[in-house]
């Protein structure tokens, strides 16, 4: 390959991911790169380049004067490798796409990379997931990213970032961001106020992923106000955050208040441009947290499509989360996807969600409530929302596995399926629905004009067969206890019978010995 590159003067894309290229191979490739003057996209993901290999490549990267996209994710670069790469990136000022996922760059690597990113004026996409940045690395990176006025996609998931790092990041978030991934970190309610303020400045935010953190009920109100005030937001993922029923109720209340405030007074100020710097005073912060208008920046007047262009040059790339593959039926400020998996919201939380503000839910196309301890009452409320005139009438996909629904809830849902407007995918695995309920659901599926996928397998003994124990409800727990008690009684009975038999045998042997042994 390296020998052939000098003859490919018009080569614009080179993708050699998953090819077990080592440091030696990277060195040979590096020497050929100056001959590929037209190269715009270089993908070397999932190779074993190591620090030595990326260092060799970095020496020749400046020769690729029109390079716009670089993907070296999962290449075991380490801190030294990223520092070498960062020096080269400072000269690649046309780069708009950088993917460095899963390279263990650490806090020191983040410092060098942040300095390099700050001079890439065209940078629009940056993925640093799974890199062990920690609080200090996140803070160093954040201070540099503030100058990336065209950045639209930022992923810092799985980086062990706590409240300190998140607070600093929130204060320096580029206002141009549309997609933000902060999943699987250590974010709690302590930094939720600052995070909410930072997100609110991102006036074109369309996607927010905060799943697998520790935000809890305390984060619901500030985040709820932010969501209600984000004109563009379509995708919200809050799975596995310990929100519980109180958190969902608070979230719905904040949405309702935010929608009423927004509807009563549409901001008259012009939208902030991507390059504007918004300073947040203490007064602004207090106003925002109280839900008053005038805190931070105003909203734009039109809705932005959830797909975000993240590559420029000879082609573009639209980054769309897989969960949003369903038809977008937005109306006003409505969300398209809400993820609340494994939050223990129970029936009360499900009812609150189903009766939430219509303007926030009318365009909802996908809802994930798996592992939430929702039973018949919660399902009844959701079923009512699916019917014409309901709050979630445009829902196309409902993930509801690992809950505690029984036949009564299944019958209510079946009635809703028959008249649901667009519901196409329904996952009810790992519930406690009996044969009658399952039969009624499948009968409704045949009558439905839209439902294509219905999963109802593995209902009996859901607790013992579920993948996790999240979403274990009181009724399910009582069922388990009942099963255990029955099994214990049977075991005791069997043990007693066995002991009785052995006792009789032992006594018979003893009597025989006493009677027949000569004295």
Short mmCIF file of C-alpha atoms in Angstrom, two decimals:
data_model
loop_
_atom_site.label_atom_id
_atom_site.label_comp_id
_atom_site.label_asym_id
_atom_site.label_seq_id
_atom_site.Cartn_x
_atom_site.Cartn_y
_atom_site.Cartn_z
CA UNK A 1 0.00 0.00 0.00
CA UNK A 2 2.74 2.44 0.93
CA UNK A 3 4.50 1.72 -2.35
CA UNK A 4 1.34 2.37 -4.33
CA UNK A 5 0.41 5.69 -2.73
CA UNK A 6 2.95 7.82 -4.65
CA UNK A 7 1.03 7.00 -7.83
CA UNK A 8 -2.33 8.00 -6.33
CA UNK A 9 -2.05 11.75 -6.59
CA UNK A 10 -5.83 12.17 -6.75
CA UNK A 11 -6.63 9.95 -3.76
CA UNK A 12 -9.06 11.76 -1.47
CA UNK A 13 -10.15 9.01 0.98
CA UNK A 14 -8.05 6.30 2.59
CA UNK A 15 -9.78 3.84 4.94
CA UNK A 16 -7.60 1.04 6.32
CA UNK A 17 -9.32 0.37 9.65
CA UNK A 18 -9.10 -3.07 11.32
CA UNK A 19 -5.97 -4.22 9.48
CA UNK A 20 -3.60 -5.03 12.36
CA UNK A 21 -1.23 -2.30 11.22
CA UNK A 22 1.62 -1.99 13.69
CA UNK A 23 4.13 0.77 14.34
CA UNK A 24 6.33 -0.49 11.52
CA UNK A 25 3.47 -0.37 9.04
CA UNK A 26 2.52 3.09 10.22
CA UNK A 27 6.07 4.25 9.60
CA UNK A 28 6.02 2.97 6.02
CA UNK A 29 2.64 4.62 5.43
CA UNK A 30 3.88 7.88 6.89
CA UNK A 31 6.70 8.15 4.36
CA UNK A 32 4.20 7.80 1.51
CA UNK A 33 1.70 10.36 2.82
CA UNK A 34 3.42 13.44 1.32
CA UNK A 35 2.70 11.99 -2.15
CA UNK A 36 -1.06 11.93 -1.42
CA UNK A 37 -1.49 15.66 -1.71
CA UNK A 38 -5.25 15.47 -2.29
CA UNK A 39 -5.98 13.26 0.74
CA UNK A 40 -8.89 14.63 2.76
CA UNK A 41 -10.13 11.70 4.90
CA UNK A 42 -7.73 9.32 6.67
CA UNK A 43 -9.11 6.43 8.74
CA UNK A 44 -6.75 4.20 10.71
CA UNK A 45 -9.15 3.11 13.46
CA UNK A 46 -8.66 -0.18 15.35
CA UNK A 47 -5.06 -0.76 14.42
CA UNK A 48 -2.18 -1.30 16.83
CA UNK A 49 -0.31 1.89 15.95
CA UNK A 50 0.87 2.62 19.50
CA UNK A 51 2.79 5.77 20.37
CA UNK A 52 5.67 4.87 18.06
CA UNK A 53 3.44 4.49 15.01
CA UNK A 54 1.44 7.67 15.51
CA UNK A 55 4.66 9.58 16.17
CA UNK A 56 5.96 8.49 12.78
CA UNK A 57 2.70 9.49 11.09
CA UNK A 58 2.64 12.83 12.86
CA UNK A 59 5.91 13.88 11.24
CA UNK A 60 4.31 13.73 7.81
CA UNK A 61 0.73 14.84 8.58
CA UNK A 62 1.53 18.53 7.97
CA UNK A 63 2.24 17.58 4.33
CA UNK A 64 -1.44 16.66 3.94
CA UNK A 65 -2.48 20.27 3.55
CA UNK A 66 -6.14 19.55 2.70
CA UNK A 67 -6.79 16.87 5.33
CA UNK A 68 -10.22 17.47 6.88
CA UNK A 69 -11.02 14.20 8.72
CA UNK A 70 -8.78 12.00 10.88
CA UNK A 71 -9.93 8.83 12.63
CA UNK A 72 -7.35 7.08 14.82
CA UNK A 73 -9.79 5.68 17.38
CA UNK A 74 -8.87 2.56 19.34
CA UNK A 75 -5.23 2.58 18.27
CA UNK A 76 -3.59 2.31 21.72
CA UNK A 77 -1.91 5.71 21.29
CA UNK A 78 -1.53 6.52 24.97
CA UNK A 79 -0.47 9.83 26.41
CA UNK A 80 2.85 10.04 24.53
CA UNK A 81 1.24 9.21 21.21
CA UNK A 82 -1.45 11.86 21.55
CA UNK A 83 1.07 14.50 22.56
CA UNK A 84 3.06 13.75 19.40
CA UNK A 85 -0.13 13.88 17.32
CA UNK A 86 -1.20 17.14 18.93
CA UNK A 87 1.97 18.87 17.76
CA UNK A 88 1.19 17.89 14.18
CA UNK A 89 -2.49 18.83 14.39
CA UNK A 90 -1.59 22.44 15.10
CA UNK A 91 -0.52 22.75 11.46
CA UNK A 92 -3.62 20.96 10.09
CA UNK A 93 -5.88 23.97 10.31
CA UNK A 94 -8.46 22.54 7.88
CA UNK A 95 -9.35 19.59 10.11
CA UNK A 96 -13.07 19.47 10.83
CA UNK A 97 -13.37 15.87 12.13
CA UNK A 98 -11.18 14.24 14.82
CA UNK A 99 -11.99 10.83 16.33
CA UNK A 100 -9.66 9.71 19.13
CA UNK A 101 -11.95 7.35 21.05
CA UNK A 102 -10.50 4.68 23.30
CA UNK A 103 -6.85 5.66 23.33
CA UNK A 104 -6.20 6.19 27.08
CA UNK A 105 -4.77 9.65 26.50
CA UNK A 106 -5.18 10.69 30.15
CA UNK A 107 -5.21 14.18 31.63
CA UNK A 108 -1.83 15.24 30.22
CA UNK A 109 -2.81 14.11 26.74
CA UNK A 110 -5.99 16.18 27.01
CA UNK A 111 -3.92 19.29 27.70
CA UNK A 112 -1.92 18.91 24.50
CA UNK A 113 -4.91 17.94 22.42
CA UNK A 114 -6.95 20.88 23.69
CA UNK A 115 -4.20 23.30 22.68
CA UNK A 116 -4.13 21.75 19.20
CA UNK A 117 -7.92 21.79 18.83
CA UNK A 118 -8.10 25.46 19.73
CA UNK A 119 -6.18 26.41 16.56
CA UNK A 120 -8.24 24.17 14.26
CA UNK A 121 -10.66 26.85 13.19
CA UNK A 122 -12.76 24.45 11.12
CA UNK A 123 -13.18 21.79 13.82
CA UNK A 124 -16.79 20.57 13.98
CA UNK A 125 -16.59 17.01 15.36
CA UNK A 126 -14.50 15.82 18.33
CA UNK A 127 -14.88 12.40 19.94
CA UNK A 128 -12.74 11.66 23.00
CA UNK A 129 -14.82 8.91 24.60
CA UNK A 130 -13.14 6.27 26.79
CA UNK A 131 -9.89 8.15 27.35
CA UNK A 132 -9.61 8.40 31.16
CA UNK A 133 -9.56 12.19 31.13
CA UNK A 134 -10.80 12.63 34.69
CA UNK A 135 -11.69 16.01 36.19
CA UNK A 136 -8.33 17.63 35.49
CA UNK A 137 -8.20 16.48 31.87
CA UNK A 138 -11.76 17.63 31.25
CA UNK A 139 -11.04 21.02 32.79
CA UNK A 140 -7.90 21.57 30.70
CA UNK A 141 -9.69 20.54 27.53
CA UNK A 142 -12.75 22.69 28.26
CA UNK A 143 -10.77 25.91 28.58
CA UNK A 144 -9.32 25.39 25.11
CA UNK A 145 -12.53 24.21 23.44
CA UNK A 146 -14.27 27.50 24.18
CA UNK A 147 -12.44 28.99 21.19
CA UNK A 148 -13.72 26.26 18.83
CA UNK A 149 -16.59 28.38 17.59
CA UNK A 150 -17.71 25.89 14.92
CA UNK A 151 -17.73 22.74 17.04
CA UNK A 152 -21.11 20.98 16.78
CA UNK A 153 -20.37 17.47 18.12
CA UNK A 154 -18.56 16.74 21.39
CA UNK A 155 -18.34 13.29 22.96
CA UNK A 156 -16.70 12.85 26.39
CA UNK A 157 -18.49 9.68 27.50
CA UNK A 158 -16.80 7.13 29.77
CA UNK A 159 -14.06 9.42 31.01
CA UNK A 160 -14.52 9.28 34.80
CA UNK A 161 -15.48 12.97 34.87
CA UNK A 162 -16.98 14.15 38.15
CA UNK A 163 -18.80 17.28 39.27
CA UNK A 164 -15.67 19.42 39.31
CA UNK A 165 -14.77 18.67 35.71
CA UNK A 166 -18.37 18.98 34.50
CA UNK A 167 -18.82 22.36 36.17
CA UNK A 168 -15.75 23.74 34.43
CA UNK A 169 -16.80 22.18 31.13
CA UNK A 170 -20.26 23.76 31.44
CA UNK A 171 -18.71 27.19 31.91
CA UNK A 172 -16.71 26.86 28.69
CA UNK A 173 -19.04 24.94 26.35
CA UNK A 174 -18.93 26.37 22.81
CA UNK A 175 -22.30 27.93 21.98
CA UNK A 176 -22.24 26.21 18.56
CA UNK A 177 -22.66 22.68 19.99
CA UNK A 178 -25.64 20.63 18.79
CA UNK A 179 -24.70 17.10 19.99
CA UNK A 180 -23.27 16.51 23.48
CA UNK A 181 -22.42 13.05 24.86
CA UNK A 182 -21.51 12.83 28.56
CA UNK A 183 -22.66 9.28 29.28
CA UNK A 184 -21.11 7.00 31.89
CA UNK A 185 -19.26 9.56 33.98
CA UNK A 186 -19.69 10.57 37.65
CA UNK A 187 -22.07 13.50 37.28
CA UNK A 188 -24.36 14.09 40.27
CA UNK A 189 -26.96 16.67 41.22
CA UNK A 190 -24.21 18.84 42.70
CA UNK A 191 -23.13 20.03 39.26
CA UNK A 192 -26.57 19.97 37.64
CA UNK A 193 -27.17 23.71 38.10
CA UNK A 194 -23.94 24.65 36.34
CA UNK A 195 -24.49 22.03 33.66
CA UNK A 196 -27.98 23.33 33.00
CA UNK A 197 -26.66 26.86 32.61
CA UNK A 198 -23.97 25.74 30.20
CA UNK A 199 -26.38 23.71 28.11
CA UNK A 200 -28.81 26.61 27.93
CA UNK A 201 -26.17 28.72 26.19
CA UNK A 202 -25.99 26.09 23.43
CA UNK A 203 -29.03 27.55 21.68
CA UNK A 204 -28.99 24.94 18.88
CA UNK A 205 -28.60 21.88 21.08
CA UNK A 206 -30.39 18.93 19.45
CA UNK A 207 -28.98 15.86 21.25
CA UNK A 208 -28.06 15.39 24.91
CA UNK A 209 -26.85 12.04 26.28
CA UNK A 210 -26.43 11.89 30.08
CA UNK A 211 -27.19 8.23 30.74
CA UNK A 212 -25.30 6.12 33.28
CA UNK A 213 -24.49 8.97 35.63
CA UNK A 214 -25.60 9.62 39.22
CA UNK A 215 -27.74 12.70 38.82
CA UNK A 216 -30.67 11.59 40.95
CA UNK A 217 -33.85 13.47 41.76
CA UNK A 218 -32.00 16.71 42.58
CA UNK A 219 -30.98 17.26 38.97
CA UNK A 220 -34.51 17.03 37.55
CA UNK A 221 -35.60 20.65 38.01
CA UNK A 222 -32.56 22.47 36.52
CA UNK A 223 -32.31 20.00 33.65
CA UNK A 224 -36.06 20.14 33.11
CA UNK A 225 -35.97 23.92 32.77
CA UNK A 226 -33.11 23.67 30.30
CA UNK A 227 -34.89 21.08 28.16
CA UNK A 228 -38.05 23.18 28.10
CA UNK A 229 -36.09 26.22 26.93
CA UNK A 230 -34.00 24.45 24.25
CA UNK A 231 -35.84 25.16 21.02
CA UNK A 232 -33.95 22.60 18.97
CA UNK A 233 -33.61 19.69 21.42
CA UNK A 234 -34.94 16.45 19.90
CA UNK A 235 -33.02 13.65 21.66
CA UNK A 236 -32.79 13.36 25.45
CA UNK A 237 -31.15 10.35 27.12
CA UNK A 238 -31.30 10.18 30.94
CA UNK A 239 -31.19 6.41 31.45
CA UNK A 240 -29.74 4.91 34.65
CA UNK A 241 -29.56 8.13 36.65
CA UNK A 242 -31.61 7.22 39.70
CA UNK A 243 -34.33 9.78 38.94
CA UNK A 244 -37.10 7.69 40.56
CA UNK A 245 -40.74 8.78 40.58
CA UNK A 246 -40.04 12.12 42.31
CA UNK A 247 -37.47 13.03 39.68
CA UNK A 248 -39.81 12.33 36.77
CA UNK A 249 -42.62 14.29 38.44
CA UNK A 250 -40.22 17.22 38.96
CA UNK A 251 -39.05 16.93 35.37
CA UNK A 252 -42.62 17.12 34.04
CA UNK A 253 -43.38 20.08 36.29
CA UNK A 254 -40.28 21.92 35.07
CA UNK A 255 -41.23 21.19 31.47
CA UNK A 256 -44.73 22.52 32.02
CA UNK A 257 -43.45 25.72 33.62
CA UNK A 258 -40.82 26.19 30.93
CA UNK A 259 -43.30 25.68 28.10
CA UNK A 260 -45.75 28.19 29.62
CA UNK A 261 -43.00 30.76 30.06
CA UNK A 262 -41.75 30.27 26.51
CA UNK A 263 -45.24 30.46 25.02
CA UNK A 264 -46.07 33.60 26.96
CA UNK A 265 -43.00 35.50 25.85
CA UNK A 266 -41.09 34.58 22.72
CA UNK A 267 -37.64 36.18 22.96
CA UNK A 268 -37.33 39.31 20.83
CA UNK A 269 -33.54 39.35 20.78
CA UNK A 270 -31.64 37.96 17.85
CA UNK A 271 -30.20 34.47 18.30
CA UNK A 272 -26.64 34.25 19.43
CA UNK A 273 -24.21 33.35 16.68
CA UNK A 274 -21.88 30.41 16.98
CA UNK A 275 -18.98 32.65 17.85
CA UNK A 276 -20.67 34.77 20.48
CA UNK A 277 -19.40 34.48 24.02
CA UNK A 278 -22.13 34.63 26.64
CA UNK A 279 -21.16 35.71 30.12
CA UNK A 280 -23.35 34.42 32.92
CA UNK A 281 -23.74 36.68 35.92
CA UNK A 282 -24.92 35.60 39.35
CA UNK A 283 -28.21 37.40 38.71
CA UNK A 284 -28.69 35.50 35.44
CA UNK A 285 -28.00 32.23 37.24
CA UNK A 286 -30.59 32.92 39.95
CA UNK A 287 -33.18 33.99 37.36
CA UNK A 288 -32.61 30.87 35.32
CA UNK A 289 -32.87 28.47 38.24
CA UNK A 290 -36.09 30.18 39.35
CA UNK A 291 -37.49 29.82 35.84
CA UNK A 292 -37.59 33.56 35.14
CA UNK A 293 -37.03 35.00 31.69
CA UNK A 294 -33.99 37.13 31.11
CA UNK A 295 -31.49 34.61 32.41
CA UNK A 296 -28.74 33.76 29.89
CA UNK A 297 -29.41 33.83 26.14
CA UNK A 298 -32.61 33.78 24.09
CA UNK A 299 -33.78 30.92 21.84
CA UNK A 300 -33.73 30.75 18.06
CA UNK A 301 -37.03 30.83 16.22
CA UNK A 302 -36.77 27.80 13.96
CA UNK A 303 -36.18 24.11 14.60
CA UNK A 304 -32.94 22.51 13.48
CA UNK A 305 -32.92 18.92 12.14
CA UNK A 306 -31.34 16.46 14.56
CA UNK A 307 -28.76 15.39 11.96
CA UNK A 308 -25.65 17.54 12.28
CA UNK A 309 -23.17 18.00 9.47
CA UNK A 310 -19.78 17.13 10.89
CA UNK A 311 -17.58 16.82 7.86
CA UNK A 312 -16.86 19.44 5.24
CA UNK A 313 -14.89 19.36 2.00
CA UNK A 314 -15.69 16.97 -0.82
CA UNK A 315 -18.50 15.34 1.17
CA UNK A 316 -20.53 15.66 4.36
CA UNK A 317 -21.43 13.30 7.14
CA UNK A 318 -24.69 13.42 9.02
CA UNK A 319 -24.37 12.22 12.58
CA UNK A 320 -27.72 10.78 13.66
CA UNK A 321 -28.12 8.60 16.72
CA UNK A 322 -29.50 5.16 15.94
CA UNK A 323 -32.43 5.76 18.27
CA UNK A 324 -33.73 8.52 16.01
CA UNK A 325 -34.13 6.47 12.85
CA UNK A 326 -37.90 6.80 13.05
CA UNK A 327 -39.86 9.48 11.26
CA UNK A 328 -39.53 12.85 12.92
CA UNK A 329 -42.97 14.39 13.51
CA UNK A 330 -41.86 17.49 15.37
CA UNK A 331 -44.35 20.13 16.31
CA UNK A 332 -43.04 23.27 17.91
CA UNK A 333 -40.65 22.35 20.74
CA UNK A 334 -41.41 18.65 21.02
CA UNK A 335 -38.82 15.96 21.76
CA UNK A 336 -38.43 13.02 19.38
CA UNK A 337 -36.72 10.60 21.80
CA UNK A 338 -36.74 10.29 25.58
CA UNK A 339 -34.62 7.63 27.30
CA UNK A 340 -35.45 6.88 30.95
CA UNK A 341 -34.31 3.28 31.22
CA UNK A 342 -33.60 1.89 34.69
CA UNK A 343 -34.61 4.92 36.73
CA UNK A 344 -37.10 3.20 39.09
CA UNK A 345 -39.86 5.66 38.13
CA UNK A 346 -42.69 3.23 39.01
CA UNK A 347 -46.37 3.74 38.27
CA UNK A 348 -46.37 7.29 39.60
CA UNK A 349 -43.54 8.33 37.32
CA UNK A 350 -45.16 6.68 34.30
CA UNK A 351 -48.44 8.48 35.03
CA UNK A 352 -46.61 11.81 35.34
CA UNK A 353 -44.89 11.22 32.01
CA UNK A 354 -48.09 10.22 30.23
CA UNK A 355 -49.82 13.35 31.49
CA UNK A 356 -46.87 15.64 30.80
CA UNK A 357 -47.03 18.86 28.75
CA UNK A 358 -48.45 18.07 25.32
CA UNK A 359 -46.18 20.56 23.55
CA UNK A 360 -43.13 18.63 24.76
CA UNK A 361 -44.51 15.17 23.93
CA UNK A 362 -46.67 15.51 20.84
CA UNK A 363 -43.72 14.82 18.51
CA UNK A 364 -42.30 11.97 20.61
CA UNK A 365 -41.51 9.01 18.35
CA UNK A 366 -39.40 6.77 20.62
CA UNK A 367 -39.67 6.19 24.36
CA UNK A 368 -37.50 3.87 26.46
CA UNK A 369 -38.97 2.97 29.86
CA UNK A 370 -37.29 -0.40 30.33
CA UNK A 371 -36.40 -1.59 33.84
CA UNK A 372 -38.51 0.97 35.69
CA UNK A 373 -40.81 -1.00 38.01
CA UNK A 374 -43.88 0.16 36.05
CA UNK A 375 -46.97 -2.00 36.58
CA UNK A 376 -50.58 -2.04 35.48
CA UNK A 377 -51.45 1.47 36.64
CA UNK A 378 -48.56 3.06 34.80
CA UNK A 379 -49.24 1.04 31.68
CA UNK A 380 -52.91 2.09 31.75
CA UNK A 381 -51.87 5.75 31.70
CA UNK A 382 -49.41 5.17 28.86
CA UNK A 383 -52.04 3.27 26.89
CA UNK A 384 -54.41 6.21 27.24
CA UNK A 385 -51.68 8.48 25.90
CA UNK A 386 -51.32 6.31 22.79
CA UNK A 387 -54.97 6.67 21.84
CA UNK A 388 -56.16 9.50 19.56
CA UNK A 389 -56.08 12.74 21.52
CA UNK A 390 -53.43 11.43 23.93
CA UNK A 391 -50.12 13.07 24.78
CA UNK A 392 -47.93 10.44 23.06
CA UNK A 393 -50.17 9.75 20.10
CA UNK A 394 -47.27 9.95 17.62
CA UNK A 395 -45.13 7.35 19.41
CA UNK A 396 -43.62 4.84 16.98
CA UNK A 397 -41.48 2.76 19.32
CA UNK A 398 -41.92 1.84 22.98
CA UNK A 399 -39.23 -0.15 24.80
CA UNK A 400 -40.86 -1.53 27.96
CA UNK A 401 -39.02 -4.69 28.91
CA UNK A 402 -38.11 -5.62 32.49
CA UNK A 403 -41.15 -4.03 34.15
CA UNK A 404 -44.00 -5.50 36.20
CA UNK A 405 -47.03 -5.33 33.90
CA UNK A 406 -49.63 -8.08 34.29
CA UNK A 407 -52.67 -9.10 32.29
CA UNK A 408 -54.79 -6.10 33.29
CA UNK A 409 -52.21 -3.66 31.97
CA UNK A 410 -51.68 -5.75 28.86
CA UNK A 411 -55.40 -5.64 28.06
CA UNK A 412 -55.43 -1.85 28.32
CA UNK A 413 -52.40 -1.66 26.03
CA UNK A 414 -54.00 -4.05 23.53
CA UNK A 415 -57.01 -1.77 23.25
CA UNK A 416 -54.68 1.17 22.58
CA UNK A 417 -52.69 -0.76 19.96
CA UNK A 418 -55.78 -1.27 17.84
CA UNK A 419 -56.35 2.48 17.50
CA UNK A 420 -52.78 3.80 17.88
CA UNK A 421 -51.87 6.13 15.09
CA UNK A 422 -48.30 5.11 14.24
CA UNK A 423 -46.99 2.64 16.87
CA UNK A 424 -44.74 0.20 14.98
CA UNK A 425 -42.39 -1.39 17.56
CA UNK A 426 -43.29 -2.65 21.04
CA UNK A 427 -40.98 -4.58 23.38
CA UNK A 428 -42.70 -6.13 26.41
CA UNK A 429 -40.25 -8.89 27.29
CA UNK A 430 -39.48 -9.73 30.93
CA UNK A 431 -42.82 -8.61 32.35
CA UNK A 432 -45.40 -10.71 34.21
CA UNK A 433 -48.02 -10.94 31.47
CA UNK A 434 -49.91 -14.23 31.45
CA UNK A 435 -51.08 -16.30 28.46
CA UNK A 436 -54.38 -14.41 28.24
CA UNK A 437 -52.66 -11.04 28.08
CA UNK A 438 -50.10 -12.23 25.53
CA UNK A 439 -52.85 -13.66 23.33
CA UNK A 440 -54.82 -10.41 23.50
CA UNK A 441 -51.75 -8.37 22.57
CA UNK A 442 -51.01 -10.46 19.49
CA UNK A 443 -54.66 -10.30 18.50
CA UNK A 444 -54.42 -6.51 18.67
CA UNK A 445 -51.26 -6.60 16.58
CA UNK A 446 -53.13 -8.34 13.76
CA UNK A 447 -55.82 -5.68 13.90
CA UNK A 448 -53.35 -2.81 13.97
CA UNK A 449 -52.47 -1.15 10.69
CA UNK A 450 -49.00 -0.09 11.87
CA UNK A 451 -47.58 -2.44 14.54
CA UNK A 452 -44.87 -4.54 12.88
CA UNK A 453 -42.81 -5.81 15.82
CA UNK A 454 -44.23 -7.11 19.10
CA UNK A 455 -41.94 -8.88 21.60
CA UNK A 456 -43.70 -10.68 24.46
CA UNK A 457 -41.43 -13.65 25.17
CA UNK A 458 -39.99 -14.67 28.55
CA UNK A 459 -42.84 -13.47 30.75
CA UNK A 460 -43.13 -16.17 33.45
CA UNK A 461 -40.46 -15.82 36.12
CA UNK A 462 -39.36 -12.48 34.72
CA UNK A 463 -37.36 -11.60 37.82
CA UNK A 464 -35.19 -14.68 37.71
CA UNK A 465 -34.53 -14.47 33.96
CA UNK A 466 -34.06 -10.73 33.59
CA UNK A 467 -30.68 -9.40 32.59
CA UNK A 468 -30.61 -6.98 35.51
CA UNK A 469 -32.52 -6.57 38.77
CA UNK A 470 -33.35 -2.94 38.01
CA UNK A 471 -37.07 -2.38 37.86
CA UNK A 472 -37.96 -5.04 40.44
CA UNK A 473 -41.40 -4.12 41.73
CA UNK A 474 -43.23 -4.94 44.93
CA UNK A 475 -45.61 -7.30 43.19
CA UNK A 476 -42.76 -9.05 41.41
CA UNK A 477 -40.88 -9.27 44.68
CA UNK A 478 -43.89 -10.82 46.37
CA UNK A 479 -44.13 -13.32 43.51
CA UNK A 480 -40.51 -14.25 44.00
CA UNK A 481 -40.98 -14.66 47.76
CA UNK A 482 -44.03 -16.80 47.13
CA UNK A 483 -42.06 -19.04 44.75
CA UNK A 484 -39.20 -19.29 47.22
CA UNK A 485 -41.57 -20.17 50.06
CA UNK A 486 -43.23 -22.88 47.98
CA UNK A 487 -39.86 -24.29 47.00
CA UNK A 488 -38.72 -24.16 50.63
CA UNK A 489 -41.84 -25.98 51.81
CA UNK A 490 -41.28 -28.67 49.22
CA UNK A 491 -37.65 -28.94 50.22
CA UNK A 492 -38.56 -29.20 53.91
CA UNK A 493 -41.17 -31.80 53.09
CA UNK A 494 -38.69 -33.80 51.06
CA UNK A 495 -36.07 -33.43 53.77
CA UNK A 496 -38.54 -34.51 56.46
CA UNK A 497 -39.50 -37.56 54.43
CA UNK A 498 -35.87 -38.44 53.91
CA UNK A 499 -35.09 -37.98 57.62
CA UNK A 500 -38.12 -40.08 58.53
CA UNK A 501 -37.03 -42.91 56.25
CA UNK A 502 -33.49 -42.85 57.61
CA UNK A 503 -34.86 -42.80 61.19
CA UNK A 504 -37.00 -45.86 60.57
CA UNK A 505 -34.12 -47.71 58.97
CA UNK A 506 -31.82 -46.71 61.82
CA UNK A 507 -34.30 -47.91 64.44
CA UNK A 508 -34.84 -51.18 62.58
CA UNK A 509 -31.10 -51.81 62.46
CA UNK A 510 -30.79 -50.90 66.15
CA UNK A 511 -33.62 -53.24 67.18
CA UNK A 512 -32.10 -56.01 65.12
CA UNK A 513 -28.75 -55.54 66.82
CA UNK A 514 -30.31 -55.52 70.28
CA UNK A 515 -32.44 -58.60 69.72
CA UNK A 516 -30.04 -60.80 67.84
CA UNK A 517 -26.64 -59.95 69.21
CA UNK A 518 -25.71 -62.68 71.81
CA UNK A 519 -25.14 -61.46 75.36
#
